[in-house]
Every structure is written in C-alpha cells, then in structure tokens.
mmCIF file of C-alpha atoms and ligand atoms in Angstrom:
data_model
loop_
_atom_site.group_PDB
_atom_site.id
_atom_site.type_symbol
_atom_site.label_atom_id
_atom_site.label_comp_id
_atom_site.label_asym_id
_atom_site.label_seq_id
_atom_site.Cartn_x
_atom_site.Cartn_y
_atom_site.Cartn_z
ATOM 1 C CA UNK A 19 169.137 16.040 123.885
ATOM 2 C CA UNK A 20 167.322 19.041 122.014
ATOM 3 C CA UNK A 21 169.397 22.915 122.279
ATOM 4 C CA UNK A 22 168.247 24.695 124.082
ATOM 5 C CA UNK A 23 167.459 28.162 122.624
ATOM 6 C CA UNK A 24 168.564 31.439 125.295
ATOM 7 C CA UNK A 25 166.171 34.180 125.909
ATOM 8 C CA UNK A 26 167.905 36.710 123.559
ATOM 9 C CA UNK A 27 168.176 34.199 121.021
ATOM 10 C CA UNK A 28 164.762 32.321 120.985
ATOM 11 C CA UNK A 29 163.539 36.177 119.889
ATOM 12 C CA UNK A 30 165.808 36.699 118.006
ATOM 13 C CA UNK A 31 163.969 34.358 115.761
ATOM 14 C CA UNK A 32 161.508 35.040 113.389
ATOM 15 C CA UNK A 33 160.349 32.405 111.835
ATOM 16 C CA UNK A 34 157.779 29.405 113.290
ATOM 17 C CA UNK A 35 159.705 27.039 111.796
ATOM 18 C CA UNK A 36 163.174 27.885 112.997
ATOM 19 C CA UNK A 37 161.528 28.580 116.875
ATOM 20 C CA UNK A 38 160.840 24.264 116.174
ATOM 21 C CA UNK A 39 164.689 23.930 114.545
ATOM 22 C CA UNK A 40 166.176 25.450 117.641
ATOM 23 C CA UNK A 41 163.697 23.039 119.251
ATOM 24 C CA UNK A 42 165.013 19.959 118.335
ATOM 25 C CA UNK A 43 162.290 19.190 115.262
ATOM 26 C CA UNK A 44 163.158 18.037 112.104
ATOM 27 C CA UNK A 45 162.049 19.744 109.795
ATOM 28 C CA UNK A 46 162.685 18.629 106.998
ATOM 29 C CA UNK A 47 160.181 15.435 106.338
ATOM 30 C CA UNK A 48 157.512 17.967 106.834
ATOM 31 C CA UNK A 49 159.124 20.799 104.492
ATOM 32 C CA UNK A 50 159.197 17.871 101.597
ATOM 33 C CA UNK A 51 155.544 16.667 102.162
ATOM 34 C CA UNK A 52 154.191 20.223 101.984
ATOM 35 C CA UNK A 53 156.536 21.011 99.083
ATOM 36 C CA UNK A 54 155.245 17.172 97.143
ATOM 37 C CA UNK A 55 151.243 18.033 98.565
ATOM 38 C CA UNK A 56 151.311 21.159 96.208
ATOM 39 C CA UNK A 57 152.803 19.524 93.453
ATOM 40 C CA UNK A 58 150.815 16.578 93.547
ATOM 41 C CA UNK A 59 148.578 16.170 90.373
ATOM 42 C CA UNK A 60 150.250 19.011 87.840
ATOM 43 C CA UNK A 61 152.442 18.075 85.523
ATOM 44 C CA UNK A 62 156.360 18.677 85.208
ATOM 45 C CA UNK A 63 157.403 20.389 81.985
ATOM 46 C CA UNK A 64 160.890 21.060 82.266
ATOM 47 C CA UNK A 65 162.079 24.668 80.117
ATOM 48 C CA UNK A 66 164.782 27.443 80.106
ATOM 49 C CA UNK A 67 164.138 30.714 81.988
ATOM 50 C CA UNK A 68 163.441 33.405 79.247
ATOM 51 C CA UNK A 69 165.401 36.663 80.846
ATOM 52 C CA UNK A 70 168.716 35.776 80.240
ATOM 53 C CA UNK A 71 171.807 33.833 78.305
ATOM 54 C CA UNK A 72 173.020 32.366 81.714
ATOM 55 C CA UNK A 73 169.590 29.776 80.126
ATOM 56 C CA UNK A 74 169.001 28.530 83.659
ATOM 57 C CA UNK A 75 166.734 25.017 83.337
ATOM 58 C CA UNK A 76 163.552 25.888 85.181
ATOM 59 C CA UNK A 77 160.332 23.245 86.273
ATOM 60 C CA UNK A 78 157.629 24.320 85.101
ATOM 61 C CA UNK A 79 154.351 22.804 87.677
ATOM 62 C CA UNK A 80 151.108 23.441 85.533
ATOM 63 C CA UNK A 81 147.897 22.205 86.878
ATOM 64 C CA UNK A 82 144.910 21.127 84.864
ATOM 65 C CA UNK A 83 146.439 19.202 81.478
ATOM 66 C CA UNK A 84 144.821 16.416 81.239
ATOM 67 C CA UNK A 85 141.348 16.923 81.853
ATOM 68 C CA UNK A 86 138.092 18.299 79.832
ATOM 69 C CA UNK A 87 136.860 21.972 79.528
ATOM 70 C CA UNK A 88 140.217 22.884 81.660
ATOM 71 C CA UNK A 89 142.104 24.975 81.482
ATOM 72 C CA UNK A 90 145.845 24.177 82.662
ATOM 73 C CA UNK A 91 146.931 26.646 84.836
ATOM 74 C CA UNK A 92 150.680 26.863 85.997
ATOM 75 C CA UNK A 93 150.894 26.746 89.654
ATOM 76 C CA UNK A 94 154.396 26.518 90.917
ATOM 77 C CA UNK A 95 157.631 26.724 89.136
ATOM 78 C CA UNK A 96 161.446 26.258 90.928
ATOM 79 C CA UNK A 97 165.321 25.636 89.738
ATOM 80 C CA UNK A 98 165.618 22.333 87.582
ATOM 81 C CA UNK A 99 167.937 20.611 90.151
ATOM 82 C CA UNK A 100 169.840 17.760 86.737
ATOM 83 C CA UNK A 101 170.358 21.458 84.520
ATOM 84 C CA UNK A 102 174.042 21.784 84.639
ATOM 85 C CA UNK A 103 173.690 25.029 84.209
ATOM 86 C CA UNK A 104 171.956 26.260 87.381
ATOM 87 C CA UNK A 105 171.386 22.619 89.680
ATOM 88 C CA UNK A 106 168.351 23.848 90.965
ATOM 89 C CA UNK A 107 169.034 27.889 91.941
ATOM 90 C CA UNK A 108 167.654 30.928 90.466
ATOM 91 C CA UNK A 109 168.350 34.301 91.012
ATOM 92 C CA UNK A 110 165.491 36.636 92.339
ATOM 93 C CA UNK A 111 164.360 37.454 88.501
ATOM 94 C CA UNK A 112 164.228 34.082 87.383
ATOM 95 C CA UNK A 113 162.694 32.826 91.211
ATOM 96 C CA UNK A 114 159.838 34.765 89.766
ATOM 97 C CA UNK A 115 158.889 33.963 86.879
ATOM 98 C CA UNK A 116 155.578 32.582 87.834
ATOM 99 C CA UNK A 117 154.009 35.405 87.416
ATOM 100 C CA UNK A 118 155.570 35.872 83.975
ATOM 101 C CA UNK A 119 152.162 34.380 83.233
ATOM 102 C CA UNK A 120 149.923 35.015 86.188
ATOM 103 C CA UNK A 121 150.230 38.233 86.732
ATOM 104 C CA UNK A 122 146.761 40.393 85.857
ATOM 105 C CA UNK A 123 149.199 43.441 85.533
ATOM 106 C CA UNK A 124 151.083 41.693 82.581
ATOM 107 C CA UNK A 125 150.584 43.710 79.249
ATOM 108 C CA UNK A 126 148.205 41.454 76.917
ATOM 109 C CA UNK A 127 147.746 44.162 73.833
ATOM 110 C CA UNK A 128 149.919 46.792 72.804
ATOM 111 C CA UNK A 129 149.464 49.762 73.496
ATOM 112 C CA UNK A 130 150.123 53.610 72.424
ATOM 113 C CA UNK A 131 150.935 56.359 73.401
ATOM 114 C CA UNK A 132 149.984 59.366 71.190
ATOM 115 C CA UNK A 133 151.913 62.277 70.972
ATOM 116 C CA UNK A 134 150.572 64.777 73.437
ATOM 117 C CA UNK A 135 148.741 62.036 75.781
ATOM 118 C CA UNK A 136 149.665 60.912 79.161
ATOM 119 C CA UNK A 137 148.308 58.140 79.463
ATOM 120 C CA UNK A 138 148.586 54.399 77.260
ATOM 121 C CA UNK A 139 145.625 52.418 74.922
ATOM 122 C CA UNK A 140 144.864 49.578 73.897
ATOM 123 C CA UNK A 141 144.846 49.260 70.367
ATOM 124 C CA UNK A 142 144.737 45.630 67.820
ATOM 125 C CA UNK A 143 147.916 44.181 66.963
ATOM 126 C CA UNK A 144 146.310 44.221 63.122
ATOM 127 C CA UNK A 145 146.548 48.475 63.793
ATOM 128 C CA UNK A 146 150.427 48.058 65.107
ATOM 129 C CA UNK A 147 151.225 46.437 62.445
ATOM 130 C CA UNK A 148 150.262 48.757 60.224
ATOM 131 C CA UNK A 149 151.003 52.166 62.110
ATOM 132 C CA UNK A 150 154.891 50.873 62.874
ATOM 133 C CA UNK A 151 154.830 49.493 58.935
ATOM 134 C CA UNK A 152 154.281 53.427 58.233
ATOM 135 C CA UNK A 153 156.160 55.117 60.692
ATOM 136 C CA UNK A 154 159.415 52.761 59.528
ATOM 137 C CA UNK A 155 158.081 53.496 55.695
ATOM 138 C CA UNK A 156 157.793 57.287 56.112
ATOM 139 C CA UNK A 157 161.215 57.587 58.106
ATOM 140 C CA UNK A 158 163.573 55.844 56.071
ATOM 141 C CA UNK A 159 162.192 57.061 52.159
ATOM 142 C CA UNK A 160 163.444 60.474 54.522
ATOM 143 C CA UNK A 161 166.075 59.688 55.990
ATOM 144 C CA UNK A 162 167.778 56.962 53.474
ATOM 145 C CA UNK A 163 171.497 57.421 53.166
ATOM 146 C CA UNK A 164 172.654 56.297 49.539
ATOM 147 C CA UNK A 165 176.196 57.259 49.367
ATOM 148 C CA UNK A 166 178.453 58.578 51.643
ATOM 149 C CA UNK A 167 181.211 61.761 51.747
ATOM 150 C CA UNK A 168 182.935 60.605 49.501
ATOM 151 C CA UNK A 169 180.849 59.257 46.847
ATOM 152 C CA UNK A 170 180.762 55.827 47.345
ATOM 153 C CA UNK A 171 177.124 53.575 47.766
ATOM 154 C CA UNK A 172 175.915 52.372 51.370
ATOM 155 C CA UNK A 173 172.560 52.235 51.518
ATOM 156 C CA UNK A 174 171.336 52.514 55.035
ATOM 157 C CA UNK A 175 169.620 53.878 57.389
ATOM 158 C CA UNK A 176 170.791 56.080 60.092
ATOM 159 C CA UNK A 177 167.335 57.295 61.686
ATOM 160 C CA UNK A 178 165.701 53.852 63.005
ATOM 161 C CA UNK A 179 167.274 51.560 65.498
ATOM 162 C CA UNK A 180 166.271 48.132 66.548
ATOM 163 C CA UNK A 181 166.830 46.366 69.493
ATOM 164 C CA UNK A 182 165.960 42.446 70.993
ATOM 165 C CA UNK A 183 165.071 41.816 74.373
ATOM 166 C CA UNK A 184 166.419 38.711 75.820
ATOM 167 C CA UNK A 185 163.101 35.681 75.026
ATOM 168 C CA UNK A 186 163.802 36.860 71.840
ATOM 169 C CA UNK A 187 165.022 33.693 70.628
ATOM 170 C CA UNK A 188 167.763 32.511 68.324
ATOM 171 C CA UNK A 189 165.291 32.411 65.444
ATOM 172 C CA UNK A 190 162.925 35.434 65.780
ATOM 173 C CA UNK A 191 166.705 37.280 65.848
ATOM 174 C CA UNK A 192 167.906 35.786 62.895
ATOM 175 C CA UNK A 193 165.101 36.794 61.316
ATOM 176 C CA UNK A 194 165.230 40.183 62.405
ATOM 177 C CA UNK A 195 168.798 40.396 61.760
ATOM 178 C CA UNK A 196 167.577 39.888 57.959
ATOM 179 C CA UNK A 197 165.294 41.901 57.933
ATOM 180 C CA UNK A 198 166.454 45.092 58.649
ATOM 181 C CA UNK A 199 169.447 44.737 56.980
ATOM 182 C CA UNK A 200 167.643 44.305 53.945
ATOM 183 C CA UNK A 201 166.117 48.008 54.786
ATOM 184 C CA UNK A 202 169.912 49.161 55.160
ATOM 185 C CA UNK A 203 169.209 48.952 59.500
ATOM 186 C CA UNK A 204 173.358 49.688 60.561
ATOM 187 C CA UNK A 205 172.242 50.160 64.336
ATOM 188 C CA UNK A 206 171.012 46.657 64.980
ATOM 189 C CA UNK A 207 171.455 45.281 68.947
ATOM 190 C CA UNK A 208 170.563 41.746 70.450
ATOM 191 C CA UNK A 209 171.034 39.074 72.578
ATOM 192 C CA UNK A 210 171.985 37.051 70.746
ATOM 193 C CA UNK A 211 174.359 38.410 69.659
ATOM 194 C CA UNK A 212 173.569 37.615 65.379
HETATM 195 S S1 LIG B 301 167.426 33.028 86.871
HETATM 196 FE FE1 LIG B 301 168.191 34.850 86.535
HETATM 197 S S2 LIG B 301 170.087 34.486 86.004
HETATM 198 FE FE2 LIG B 301 169.349 32.462 85.482
HETATM 199 S S3 LIG B 301 168.238 32.629 83.203
HETATM 200 FE FE3 LIG B 301 166.885 33.473 85.183
HETATM 201 S S4 LIG B 301 167.026 36.579 84.995
HETATM 202 FE FE4 LIG B 301 169.281 34.955 84.098
#
C-alpha cells in the first residue's frame, strides 16, 4: 500500500521525486535509466582527483573520443565505486571536478598585474618564463648569503620561497625541489612532502 502523506509532510517535501516516493512509486529504475542515458556513448576513464592528497578515485566520461574531426568533451565526472579510498564518494570540491575542465572562467594563459595597475593582463608563456627568470636571478644575486654570522659557508637564498599546489605530481615536486635547492632556497613547501 502506498504511504499516505499528511498535508504537512506533503508541503514539506519540496521535489517532485520526493513526492513521487511518498506516493509509493519506486524511482530507482528511473534514476538508473537517466544515469545510463547521460553516459550513453561515452568513454569511461579512471583517474584521480587532483585537488588534495586524499587522492579519491574518479570516473571521467567523455564523448566524441572515437569520432573523426570531433574534439572530445568531458560530460560527466563521478566518484569511482571500486576505488578503495573513496568507494564512489567525493567531497564537494571533487564533485565539482567537471568545472576544472569546462568552466569558461578557467585561466588558460599566464597573467600579470604590474605594479600600480588595477587589472590583470594576459601575457605569453615565453614572456612569463623570461620575466620570472629575470626576477629570480636579480633577487638571488642581490640577497645571496654565502656565510652565516659565525663565518660558516651556507650558500643560501632566503629571499625566495617556493610553494607547490595540490595538483602537482610527485615527479614535478621532485624536479622543483632539486631546482630550488640548487638555487640555495631553504623555504620550500609542497604537498608531496618531498
Ligand atoms: S574528492 Fe575531495 S577529499 Fe577526495 S581527493 Fe578530491 S578534494 Fe580530496
């Protein structure tokens, strides 16, 4: 027998799906079918959420991978139910992973805000790399410490720090740490704890 909702509980239920459940319809097949329709004709790729070191497993569904002259497009991302860490769940940040790829506000070029300026401007990658290199060299040359107060050789650069983000791989962090140490940096932080 379908459950009889009270007038109060009927109005408390805000969605059509919930109302249908209360009226006795089993919505599981409908939900399952809508999910199947959503990912029909897609390619499933297993991956890892890049946002934090929990490293939850995700399934990424793309459409158009096998067609000629079509740019593959991610259409759905969800937690991997077979992954031992998250067993299909994702936190809100991981659940928004699709936006990491599709958001029109995603930055695709390096930007710089010049001293005194009130806005950011796009610059080319080559220009960004050149400018960063010039600033690193000048700062290091101006502030390099060869000996400490007791006259001991230290060869360090305390005026530059490096911090890595959660999307950096272990391999990237390994190279960064090698490079930064070769410049004499002591203030280095990254999520890989290299
Ligand atoms: S889903 Fe959340 S908890 Fe899992 S790796 Fe991504 S950010 Fe971390």
